Amino acid sequence: MTRRRVVDLTGARMDQGAALIVRHALADMGPGDEVRVVGDDASLVPTLRALARALGAPFTVEADGACVLGASTHPDGRRTGGMLVPTAPADHAHPRWGLAARGTLVEAGGPEFAFPLAEKRAVWTDELARLYAQAAAAQWDPATAIPWAEPRCDDDAVEAAVVQVMAYLVENETAALLVPARFCAQVHPHFREVLQLLAIQTADEARHIEVFTRRAGLEAPRGPGPAPMPPLSTVGGQTSLKSLVDEPDFALASFLLSVLGEGSFLSLLRFLDRYAPDAVTRAVARLAAQDEARHVAFGLAHLERQTALDPSLRPQLAAAVHARHDALAHTAGLNAEVFDALVLIAGHQPNRPAWDPVGIATGWNAVQELIAEMDAGRQVRLRRLGFSGAEAAALSALHTRNFM
Amino acid sequence: MRPFILGAVAYDPKVVTIWDGFKLYFEANGLSFDYVLFHNYERQVEAHFAGVIDVAWNSPLAWVQAQRIATRLGRRAQAVAMRDTDQDLTSVVLVRTEGPATIADLTGRRIGVGAMDSPQATLLPLLQLAERGLDVHPDHPNVVRHDVLVGKHGDHIGGEREAVRALLHGDVDAACIIDGNLAAFTQEGTVRAGALRVLATTPAYDHCNFTVLDGTATRPLTRFLALLHGMSWGEADTRRLMDLEGLKAWRPGRTTGYSALDRACTRFGTADAFVAQQVARG
Ligand SMILES: [Fe+2]
Ligand SMILES: [Fe+2]
């Protein structure tokens, strides 16, 4: 049975969206049903005539000026033949799902997006939601979280050592920003949690770059007197980082960066939190370490799942460590300036000169402990990925001497 | 054998996308098809009579021109298909809310229209005003034309938008546009709610059609029309083309919707010079 519905638009204005009310009335109509629209706006008839034409709906004007619109005779093409994006992450994300949210219907005939990382196994870990929530809750404001007004170390040599370490950290953090940023644009957005996590990780690194730069004071205006010697960015350091930035494979890059590199950095930042001579350096190191722990946890969780699903990935990871080691074999590794700076920082005692032999010995031992701790940490994480104790020890030993 | 050749006017860069898409669709379905784009409808009508194209995607004014030339030459023009959205359009004469209350009140006022050759934004609304007693025609000193892309017969929306802007700025006292653009300009924000009022609406008229002349080969034409009518808005591949061309279904051609435009052309002499020139060429 056909229905005739009446929509009274008396007092409603067509130039304030009254046509929406008619469209809504038309939406649930069956074949033969009609909507009769009455109203007192002079633009009622031309507006509804144009609307009916655009919808493919029959249209007549009755003697009293009322408009009668019929149901569209066309199938709702935008809802037929489309693809329903699953609400849970699928094993393979279809190129045509594009940017659509999970749980939506994608109209047929749309563009295909070329996201290279479209397989769940290549990107997923069940830890994602938890890690993202943690990261979102743990965002800190560099302006207020750091006691910027606290004094620097009054020993010029130790202060110069801190500046050198900060400059080194900035270039490492820049690599740590570029790698997730690049893969963020390659992951199919169907895996939105991966996108979100990589994006927030990138934002973490942006803050790290900011606070280390600010602590180093490299861009601060100079006072009178001779400029201090600028800290050094070495061939060895940049070559090591370039091999990370250039790694095209997501699994290999996240293995080298997060599991091995950021894992080692975690130890370094905790070392600075413990030994740095001033409150600002200790705070920036502590806050960055909190973030890095999440970055390591994501890399580890995602690779743990992936190596469990595909054991052939393990030899590829090992091969990547070997290849990077060989590529960097001719470089100097950690630059002497950074190593010396760490010794100086760890050995410094208030009221004792920087180059005091007792202090140097203390610092030296602390750096040796740091290197041993980094090695032990890498071995633990490698074993979590299923490497044997012997394999883990061998691979950890091949990790870049530049730490990251 | 030469393909079936369609002529269309390039009023927008998307015209290339549209007809490239149609060409793929026709050829995938066994119709050897090609198309030629013209800068303006006059060149298209001329080429049609010269046999350069088999079917012309004509504006309503181009249809009137072709139909008159054909009659004078003893030939026959036929409208074979049109979009559902080409049928039963109206144009509106807009005034500012506090502006003239009746058509007679427009006497001595400035009336903004579209391009000189736009049926919907110039010829038909001016005919409506003239037939209801206003002394007006496209060259009248009180008529302010917005001659955007003359030769495209008003296919370009720009002339109508300029007419409405002139009305909002107070440069004219009325503006003539097609009904669909009233909603479009309101939605895009060109027209503020409450700023304008519809003073008059034209009777319904028809817009574009596919025109053929006598002597067009029947078989490819039949295939062309069958393939048009076979397009479905429910299917993604053809829907893309239909959305670009702005229709939900193709309809058989009809010429009942051009009588007002024919009267306008007679009253204003719009097509006379062009038709005479084409007839003289034979
Ligand atoms: Fe970092
Ligand atoms: Fe990091």
Tab-separated table of N, CA and C in Angstrom, chain B residues 77-218:
chain	number	residue	atom	x	y	z
B	77	ALA	N	16.523	17.850	-37.674
B	77	ALA	CA	17.282	17.629	-36.436
B	77	ALA	C	16.393	16.894	-35.457
B	78	GLN	N	17.019	15.985	-34.697
B	78	GLN	CA	16.231	15.184	-33.765
B	78	GLN	C	16.954	15.116	-32.428
B	79	ALA	N	16.201	15.295	-31.340
B	79	ALA	CA	16.769	15.136	-29.994
B	79	ALA	C	16.559	13.689	-29.593
B	80	VAL	N	17.657	12.920	-29.470
B	80	VAL	CA	17.488	11.479	-29.283
B	80	VAL	C	17.596	11.032	-27.828
B	81	ALA	N	18.252	11.823	-26.991
B	81	ALA	CA	18.369	11.415	-25.581
B	81	ALA	C	18.733	12.622	-24.750
B	82	MET	N	18.420	12.550	-23.466
B	82	MET	CA	18.791	13.610	-22.536
B	82	MET	C	18.896	13.021	-21.132
B	83	ARG	N	19.448	13.796	-20.233
B	83	ARG	CA	19.552	13.334	-18.844
B	83	ARG	C	18.202	13.518	-18.155
B	84	ASP	N	17.968	12.723	-17.114
B	84	ASP	CA	16.763	12.972	-16.308
B	84	ASP	C	16.825	14.393	-15.736
B	85	THR	N	18.031	14.846	-15.460
B	85	THR	CA	18.199	16.179	-14.860
B	85	THR	C	18.100	17.303	-15.891
B	86	ASP	N	17.919	16.937	-17.167
B	86	ASP	CA	17.690	17.969	-18.183
B	86	ASP	C	16.218	18.314	-18.306
B	87	GLN	N	15.369	17.589	-17.593
B	87	GLN	CA	13.937	17.777	-17.779
B	87	GLN	C	13.324	18.582	-16.636
B	88	ASP	N	12.452	19.490	-17.019
B	88	ASP	CA	11.651	20.243	-16.042
B	88	ASP	C	12.485	21.093	-15.094
B	89	LEU	N	13.354	21.900	-15.656
B	89	LEU	CA	14.077	22.868	-14.843
B	89	LEU	C	13.277	24.161	-14.789
B	90	THR	N	13.579	24.977	-13.791
B	90	THR	CA	13.014	26.325	-13.778
B	90	THR	C	14.134	27.298	-13.445
B	91	SER	N	13.930	28.554	-13.761
B	91	SER	CA	14.853	29.592	-13.327
B	91	SER	C	14.098	30.519	-12.404
B	92	VAL	N	14.845	31.182	-11.529
B	92	VAL	CA	14.196	32.094	-10.591
B	92	VAL	C	14.772	33.493	-10.751
B	93	VAL	N	13.935	34.470	-10.490
B	93	VAL	CA	14.388	35.857	-10.435
B	93	VAL	C	14.470	36.209	-8.950
B	94	LEU	N	15.677	36.489	-8.495
B	94	LEU	CA	15.894	36.777	-7.077
B	94	LEU	C	15.992	38.282	-6.859
B	95	VAL	N	15.478	38.719	-5.714
B	95	VAL	CA	15.665	40.112	-5.299
B	95	VAL	C	16.138	40.082	-3.851
B	96	ARG	N	16.664	41.202	-3.391
B	96	ARG	CA	16.980	41.288	-1.966
B	96	ARG	C	15.670	41.256	-1.176
B	97	THR	N	15.737	40.733	0.026
B	97	THR	CA	14.515	40.529	0.808
B	97	THR	C	13.666	41.793	0.885
B	98	GLU	N	14.344	42.956	1.032
B	98	GLU	CA	13.603	44.213	1.157
B	98	GLU	C	13.379	44.859	-0.214
B	99	GLY	N	13.697	44.111	-1.295
B	99	GLY	CA	13.641	44.669	-2.647
B	99	GLY	C	12.240	44.669	-3.241
B	100	PRO	N	12.134	44.829	-4.592
B	100	PRO	CA	10.852	44.931	-5.290
B	100	PRO	C	9.899	43.798	-4.933
B	101	ALA	N	8.609	44.133	-4.843
B	101	ALA	CA	7.621	43.143	-4.431
B	101	ALA	C	6.957	42.464	-5.622
B	102	THR	N	6.921	43.158	-6.776
B	102	THR	CA	6.271	42.582	-7.950
B	102	THR	C	7.175	42.773	-9.158
B	103	ILE	N	6.839	42.060	-10.241
B	103	ILE	CA	7.604	42.203	-11.472
B	103	ILE	C	7.533	43.648	-11.965
B	104	ALA	N	6.344	44.265	-11.830
B	104	ALA	CA	6.200	45.655	-12.289
B	104	ALA	C	7.160	46.587	-11.545
B	105	ASP	N	7.434	46.248	-10.265
B	105	ASP	CA	8.355	47.081	-9.481
B	105	ASP	C	9.781	47.060	-10.028
B	106	LEU	N	10.057	46.137	-10.949
B	106	LEU	CA	11.409	46.055	-11.513
B	106	LEU	C	11.623	47.109	-12.608
B	107	THR	N	10.557	47.804	-12.961
B	107	THR	CA	10.675	48.833	-14.001
B	107	THR	C	11.748	49.842	-13.610
B	108	GLY	N	12.692	50.064	-14.508
B	108	GLY	CA	13.748	51.037	-14.234
B	108	GLY	C	14.843	50.512	-13.318
B	109	ARG	N	14.694	49.283	-12.827
B	109	ARG	CA	15.736	48.714	-11.959
B	109	ARG	C	16.721	47.914	-12.791
B	110	ARG	N	17.908	47.692	-12.197
B	110	ARG	CA	18.923	46.910	-12.904
B	110	ARG	C	18.725	45.421	-12.627
B	111	ILE	N	18.770	44.650	-13.689
B	111	ILE	CA	18.546	43.203	-13.568
B	111	ILE	C	19.824	42.473	-13.966
B	112	GLY	N	20.390	41.730	-13.018
B	112	GLY	CA	21.611	40.966	-13.280
B	112	GLY	C	21.266	39.634	-13.907
B	113	VAL	N	21.896	39.334	-15.018
B	113	VAL	CA	21.677	38.043	-15.672
B	113	VAL	C	23.033	37.377	-15.883
B	114	GLY	N	23.017	36.170	-16.457
B	114	GLY	CA	24.257	35.449	-16.737
B	114	GLY	C	24.829	35.896	-18.074
B	115	ALA	N	25.450	34.956	-18.764
B	115	ALA	CA	26.052	35.274	-20.055
B	115	ALA	C	24.949	35.553	-21.083
B	116	MET	N	25.279	36.334	-22.122
B	116	MET	CA	24.285	36.737	-23.117
B	116	MET	C	23.610	35.544	-23.787
B	117	ASP	N	24.307	34.383	-23.830
B	117	ASP	CA	23.754	33.222	-24.521
B	117	ASP	C	23.311	32.126	-23.544
B	118	SER	N	23.091	32.502	-22.280
B	118	SER	CA	22.660	31.505	-21.291
B	118	SER	C	21.142	31.386	-21.290
B	119	PRO	N	20.586	30.219	-21.705
B	119	PRO	CA	19.130	30.075	-21.658
B	119	PRO	C	18.607	30.240	-20.236
B	120	GLN	N	19.255	29.565	-19.276
B	120	GLN	CA	18.695	29.512	-17.921
B	120	GLN	C	18.867	30.803	-17.141
B	121	ALA	N	19.961	31.522	-17.376
B	121	ALA	CA	20.243	32.691	-16.534
B	121	ALA	C	19.978	34.008	-17.247
B	122	THR	N	19.641	33.954	-18.538
B	122	THR	CA	19.394	35.198	-19.263
B	122	THR	C	18.112	35.115	-20.106
B	123	LEU	N	18.123	34.230	-21.113
B	123	LEU	CA	17.052	34.255	-22.113
B	123	LEU	C	15.693	33.881	-21.522
B	124	LEU	N	15.635	32.777	-20.760
B	124	LEU	CA	14.331	32.327	-20.250
B	124	LEU	C	13.786	33.229	-19.148
B	125	PRO	N	14.591	33.626	-18.174
B	125	PRO	CA	14.015	34.541	-17.166
B	125	PRO	C	13.648	35.901	-17.761
B	126	LEU	N	14.423	36.423	-18.723
B	126	LEU	CA	14.055	37.706	-19.332
B	126	LEU	C	12.765	37.557	-20.140
B	127	LEU	N	12.611	36.379	-20.789
B	127	LEU	CA	11.357	36.142	-21.518
B	127	LEU	C	10.173	36.164	-20.545
B	128	GLN	N	10.368	35.513	-19.414
B	128	GLN	CA	9.316	35.466	-18.398
B	128	GLN	C	8.922	36.882	-17.969
B	129	LEU	N	9.929	37.731	-17.711
B	129	LEU	CA	9.652	39.108	-17.295
B	129	LEU	C	8.998	39.889	-18.430
B	130	ALA	N	9.487	39.686	-19.660
B	130	ALA	CA	8.955	40.423	-20.812
B	130	ALA	C	7.503	40.022	-21.076
B	131	GLU	N	7.233	38.713	-20.996
B	131	GLU	CA	5.870	38.254	-21.262
B	131	GLU	C	4.908	38.678	-20.161
B	132	ARG	N	5.481	39.052	-19.006
B	132	ARG	CA	4.610	39.556	-17.941
B	132	ARG	C	4.660	41.081	-17.881
B	133	GLY	N	5.054	41.686	-19.012
B	133	GLY	CA	4.838	43.114	-19.172
B	133	GLY	C	6.027	44.017	-18.932
B	134	LEU	N	7.158	43.470	-18.539
B	134	LEU	CA	8.306	44.333	-18.286
B	134	LEU	C	9.029	44.600	-19.608
B	135	ASP	N	9.431	45.846	-19.816
B	135	ASP	CA	10.176	46.174	-21.031
B	135	ASP	C	11.624	45.759	-20.817
B	136	VAL	N	11.985	44.586	-21.342
B	136	VAL	CA	13.328	44.074	-21.048
B	136	VAL	C	13.781	43.131	-22.162
B	137	HIS	N	15.078	43.133	-22.435
B	137	HIS	CA	15.686	42.178	-23.371
B	137	HIS	C	17.187	42.157	-23.072
B	138	PRO	N	17.923	41.175	-23.614
B	138	PRO	CA	19.329	41.017	-23.188
B	138	PRO	C	20.190	42.251	-23.433
B	139	ASP	N	19.833	43.098	-24.398
B	139	ASP	CA	20.657	44.273	-24.670
B	139	ASP	C	20.092	45.547	-24.062
B	140	HIS	N	19.059	45.407	-23.266
B	140	HIS	CA	18.437	46.562	-22.618
B	140	HIS	C	19.449	47.209	-21.659
B	141	PRO	N	19.472	48.559	-21.632
B	141	PRO	CA	20.465	49.216	-20.758
B	141	PRO	C	20.324	48.856	-19.281
B	142	ASN	N	19.149	48.431	-18.840
B	142	ASN	CA	19.000	48.060	-17.428
B	142	ASN	C	19.417	46.618	-17.144
B	143	VAL	N	19.724	45.871	-18.187
B	143	VAL	CA	20.128	44.471	-17.987
B	143	VAL	C	21.648	44.416	-17.875
B	144	VAL	N	22.111	43.919	-16.726
B	144	VAL	CA	23.561	43.821	-16.478
B	144	VAL	C	23.969	42.380	-16.723
B	145	ARG	N	24.701	42.177	-17.827
B	145	ARG	CA	25.080	40.809	-18.186
B	145	ARG	C	26.386	40.436	-17.506
B	146	HIS	N	26.520	39.145	-17.154
B	146	HIS	CA	27.779	38.625	-16.612
B	146	HIS	C	28.285	37.619	-17.630
B	147	ASP	N	28.969	38.176	-18.630
B	147	ASP	CA	29.351	37.383	-19.799
B	147	ASP	C	30.578	36.524	-19.514
B	148	VAL	N	30.404	35.519	-18.657
B	148	VAL	CA	31.491	34.587	-18.382
B	148	VAL	C	31.454	33.506	-19.460
B	149	LEU	N	32.546	33.369	-20.210
B	149	LEU	CA	32.677	32.305	-21.210
B	149	LEU	C	31.512	32.279	-22.211
B	150	VAL	N	31.389	33.345	-22.958
B	150	VAL	CA	30.377	33.396	-24.011
B	150	VAL	C	30.689	32.313	-25.048
B	151	GLY	N	29.633	31.700	-25.547
B	151	GLY	CA	29.805	30.590	-26.487
B	151	GLY	C	29.548	29.257	-25.806
B	152	LYS	N	29.640	29.258	-24.459
B	152	LYS	CA	29.375	28.026	-23.701
B	152	LYS	C	27.900	27.960	-23.298
B	153	HIS	N	27.123	28.945	-23.722
B	153	HIS	CA	25.679	28.960	-23.473
B	153	HIS	C	25.330	28.785	-21.997
B	154	GLY	N	26.120	29.426	-21.144
B	154	GLY	CA	25.792	29.415	-19.719
B	154	GLY	C	26.128	28.139	-18.988
B	155	ASP	N	26.822	27.199	-19.672
B	155	ASP	CA	27.169	25.950	-18.988
B	155	ASP	C	28.066	26.205	-17.790
B	156	HIS	N	28.836	27.284	-17.871
B	156	HIS	CA	29.729	27.601	-16.762
B	156	HIS	C	28.944	28.353	-15.698
B	157	ILE	N	29.076	27.900	-14.456
B	157	ILE	CA	28.274	28.425	-13.348
B	157	ILE	C	28.670	29.858	-12.979
B	158	GLY	N	29.862	30.277	-13.464
B	158	GLY	CA	30.444	31.545	-13.014
B	158	GLY	C	29.563	32.764	-13.239
B	159	GLY	N	28.891	32.844	-14.385
B	159	GLY	CA	28.065	34.000	-14.686
B	159	GLY	C	26.927	34.162	-13.689
B	160	GLU	N	26.325	33.037	-13.285
B	160	GLU	CA	25.211	33.101	-12.337
B	160	GLU	C	25.697	33.514	-10.955
B	161	ARG	N	26.876	32.985	-10.572
B	161	ARG	CA	27.405	33.358	-9.259
B	161	ARG	C	27.710	34.855	-9.226
B	162	GLU	N	28.256	35.373	-10.328
B	162	GLU	CA	28.565	36.807	-10.375
B	162	GLU	C	27.297	37.650	-10.306
B	163	ALA	N	26.234	37.168	-10.961
B	163	ALA	CA	24.975	37.910	-10.929
B	163	ALA	C	24.445	37.988	-9.496
B	164	VAL	N	24.542	36.861	-8.763
B	164	VAL	CA	24.049	36.842	-7.381
B	164	VAL	C	24.922	37.731	-6.492
B	165	ARG	N	26.229	37.717	-6.715
B	165	ARG	CA	27.111	38.577	-5.916
B	165	ARG	C	26.785	40.047	-6.171
B	166	ALA	N	26.522	40.370	-7.450
B	166	ALA	CA	26.182	41.753	-7.776
B	166	ALA	C	24.888	42.157	-7.066
B	167	LEU	N	23.951	41.205	-6.961
B	167	LEU	CA	22.701	41.492	-6.260
B	167	LEU	C	22.965	41.734	-4.766
B	168	LEU	N	23.798	40.884	-4.181
B	168	LEU	CA	24.096	41.023	-2.743
B	168	LEU	C	24.841	42.327	-2.464
B	169	HIS	N	25.703	42.748	-3.405
B	169	HIS	CA	26.466	43.989	-3.227
B	169	HIS	C	25.636	45.233	-3.524
B	170	GLY	N	24.436	45.016	-4.057
B	170	GLY	CA	23.617	46.172	-4.386
B	170	GLY	C	23.929	46.761	-5.756
B	171	ASP	N	24.737	46.078	-6.554
B	171	ASP	CA	25.054	46.587	-7.889
B	171	ASP	C	23.896	46.383	-8.859
B	172	VAL	N	23.055	45.383	-8.572
B	172	VAL	CA	21.842	45.178	-9.365
B	172	VAL	C	20.684	44.971	-8.388
B	173	ASP	N	19.456	44.996	-8.896
B	173	ASP	CA	18.281	44.877	-8.026
B	173	ASP	C	17.596	43.526	-8.151
B	174	ALA	N	18.020	42.746	-9.154
B	174	ALA	CA	17.476	41.399	-9.322
B	174	ALA	C	18.558	40.553	-9.982
B	175	ALA	N	18.476	39.238	-9.750
B	175	ALA	CA	19.439	38.337	-10.396
B	175	ALA	C	18.701	37.096	-10.852
B	176	CYS	N	19.076	36.602	-12.046
B	176	CYS	CA	18.387	35.459	-12.630
B	176	CYS	C	19.313	34.248	-12.611
B	177	ILE	N	18.867	33.159	-11.984
B	177	ILE	CA	19.675	31.944	-11.941
B	177	ILE	C	18.783	30.725	-12.074
B	178	ILE	N	19.410	29.588	-12.309
B	178	ILE	CA	18.682	28.326	-12.416
B	178	ILE	C	18.289	27.870	-11.007
B	179	ASP	N	17.191	27.119	-10.891
B	179	ASP	CA	16.694	26.758	-9.545
B	179	ASP	C	17.732	26.014	-8.706
B	180	GLY	N	18.456	25.079	-9.344
B	180	GLY	CA	19.422	24.280	-8.581
B	180	GLY	C	20.531	25.115	-7.958
B	181	ASN	N	20.872	26.240	-8.611
B	181	ASN	CA	21.943	27.067	-8.069
B	181	ASN	C	21.493	27.888	-6.868
B	182	LEU	N	20.185	28.045	-6.713
B	182	LEU	CA	19.684	28.765	-5.537
B	182	LEU	C	20.113	28.022	-4.274
B	183	ALA	N	19.839	26.706	-4.256
B	183	ALA	CA	20.254	25.902	-3.100
B	183	ALA	C	21.778	25.829	-3.014
B	184	ALA	N	22.432	25.672	-4.177
B	184	ALA	CA	23.893	25.521	-4.174
B	184	ALA	C	24.570	26.768	-3.617
B	185	PHE	N	24.112	27.953	-4.039
B	185	PHE	CA	24.745	29.190	-3.569
B	185	PHE	C	24.466	29.428	-2.085
B	186	THR	N	23.293	28.967	-1.630
B	186	THR	CA	22.990	29.100	-0.203
B	186	THR	C	23.902	28.186	0.609
B	187	GLN	N	24.027	26.940	0.124
B	187	GLN	CA	24.839	25.971	0.859
B	187	GLN	C	26.308	26.374	0.894
B	188	GLU	N	26.834	26.903	-0.215
B	188	GLU	CA	28.265	27.263	-0.250
B	188	GLU	C	28.525	28.584	0.474
B	189	GLY	N	27.457	29.287	0.867
B	189	GLY	CA	27.668	30.494	1.662
B	189	GLY	C	27.678	31.780	0.857
B	190	THR	N	27.544	31.670	-0.494
B	190	THR	CA	27.471	32.890	-1.296
B	190	THR	C	26.252	33.717	-0.885
B	191	VAL	N	25.156	33.004	-0.586
B	191	VAL	CA	23.922	33.685	-0.170
B	191	VAL	C	23.694	33.430	1.318
B	192	ARG	N	23.605	34.487	2.087
B	192	ARG	CA	23.285	34.374	3.515
B	192	ARG	C	21.804	34.066	3.676
B	193	ALA	N	21.477	33.300	4.735
B	193	ALA	CA	20.071	33.035	5.017
B	193	ALA	C	19.343	34.360	5.238
B	194	GLY	N	18.184	34.483	4.608
B	194	GLY	CA	17.364	35.668	4.829
B	194	GLY	C	17.726	36.851	3.945
B	195	ALA	N	18.770	36.722	3.122
B	195	ALA	CA	19.217	37.878	2.339
B	195	ALA	C	18.390	38.070	1.075
B	196	LEU	N	17.940	36.976	0.468
B	196	LEU	CA	17.302	37.070	-0.845
B	196	LEU	C	15.921	36.425	-0.834
B	197	ARG	N	15.155	36.791	-1.840
B	197	ARG	CA	13.786	36.306	-1.959
B	197	ARG	C	13.523	35.984	-3.427
B	198	VAL	N	12.682	34.955	-3.667
B	198	VAL	CA	12.302	34.597	-5.033
B	198	VAL	C	11.142	35.493	-5.456
B	199	LEU	N	11.359	36.294	-6.512
B	199	LEU	CA	10.306	37.188	-6.988
B	199	LEU	C	9.458	36.498	-8.057
B	200	ALA	N	10.110	35.718	-8.921
B	200	ALA	CA	9.373	35.053	-9.997
B	200	ALA	C	10.072	33.756	-10.355
B	201	THR	N	9.292	32.814	-10.853
B	201	THR	CA	9.833	31.529	-11.287
B	201	THR	C	9.341	31.279	-12.710
B	202	THR	N	10.209	30.810	-13.570
B	202	THR	CA	9.778	30.535	-14.947
B	202	THR	C	8.980	29.239	-14.981
B	203	PRO	N	8.192	29.018	-16.041
B	203	PRO	CA	7.627	27.677	-16.240
B	203	PRO	C	8.769	26.683	-16.470
B	204	ALA	N	8.460	25.396	-16.299
B	204	ALA	CA	9.488	24.368	-16.456
B	204	ALA	C	9.943	24.292	-17.911
B	205	TYR	N	11.246	24.050	-18.092
B	205	TYR	CA	11.820	23.915	-19.437
B	205	TYR	C	12.847	22.798	-19.404
B	206	ASP	N	13.294	22.387	-20.590
B	206	ASP	CA	14.301	21.324	-20.665
B	206	ASP	C	15.659	21.900	-21.018
B	207	HIS	N	16.698	21.141	-20.686
B	207	HIS	CA	18.064	21.619	-20.916
B	207	HIS	C	18.725	20.843	-22.054
B	208	CYS	N	19.878	20.229	-21.822
B	208	CYS	CA	20.656	19.673	-22.946
B	208	CYS	C	20.002	18.457	-23.605
B	209	ASN	N	20.430	18.162	-24.824
B	209	ASN	CA	20.058	16.890	-25.442
B	209	ASN	C	21.136	16.450	-26.424
B	210	PHE	N	21.098	15.145	-26.732
B	210	PHE	CA	21.934	14.620	-27.809
B	210	PHE	C	21.170	14.843	-29.103
B	211	THR	N	21.764	15.628	-30.007
B	211	THR	CA	21.097	15.950	-31.262
B	211	THR	C	21.731	15.155	-32.403
B	212	VAL	N	20.879	14.589	-33.275
B	212	VAL	CA	21.403	14.013	-34.520
B	212	VAL	C	20.679	14.679	-35.689
B	213	LEU	N	21.327	14.635	-36.846
B	213	LEU	CA	20.720	15.168	-38.065
B	213	LEU	C	20.318	14.004	-38.956
B	214	ASP	N	19.436	14.274	-39.890
B	214	ASP	CA	19.033	13.237	-40.833
B	214	ASP	C	20.282	12.687	-41.519
B	215	GLY	N	20.243	11.394	-41.807
B	215	GLY	CA	21.382	10.779	-42.477
B	215	GLY	C	22.376	10.147	-41.521
B	216	THR	N	22.130	10.241	-40.229
B	216	THR	CA	23.029	9.593	-39.268
B	216	THR	C	22.857	8.081	-39.365
B	217	ALA	N	23.977	7.356	-39.420
B	217	ALA	CA	23.915	5.898	-39.553
B	217	ALA	C	23.115	5.303	-38.400
B	218	THR	N	22.155	4.467	-38.730
B	218	THR	CA	21.224	3.965	-37.720
B	218	THR	C	21.878	3.007	-36.729
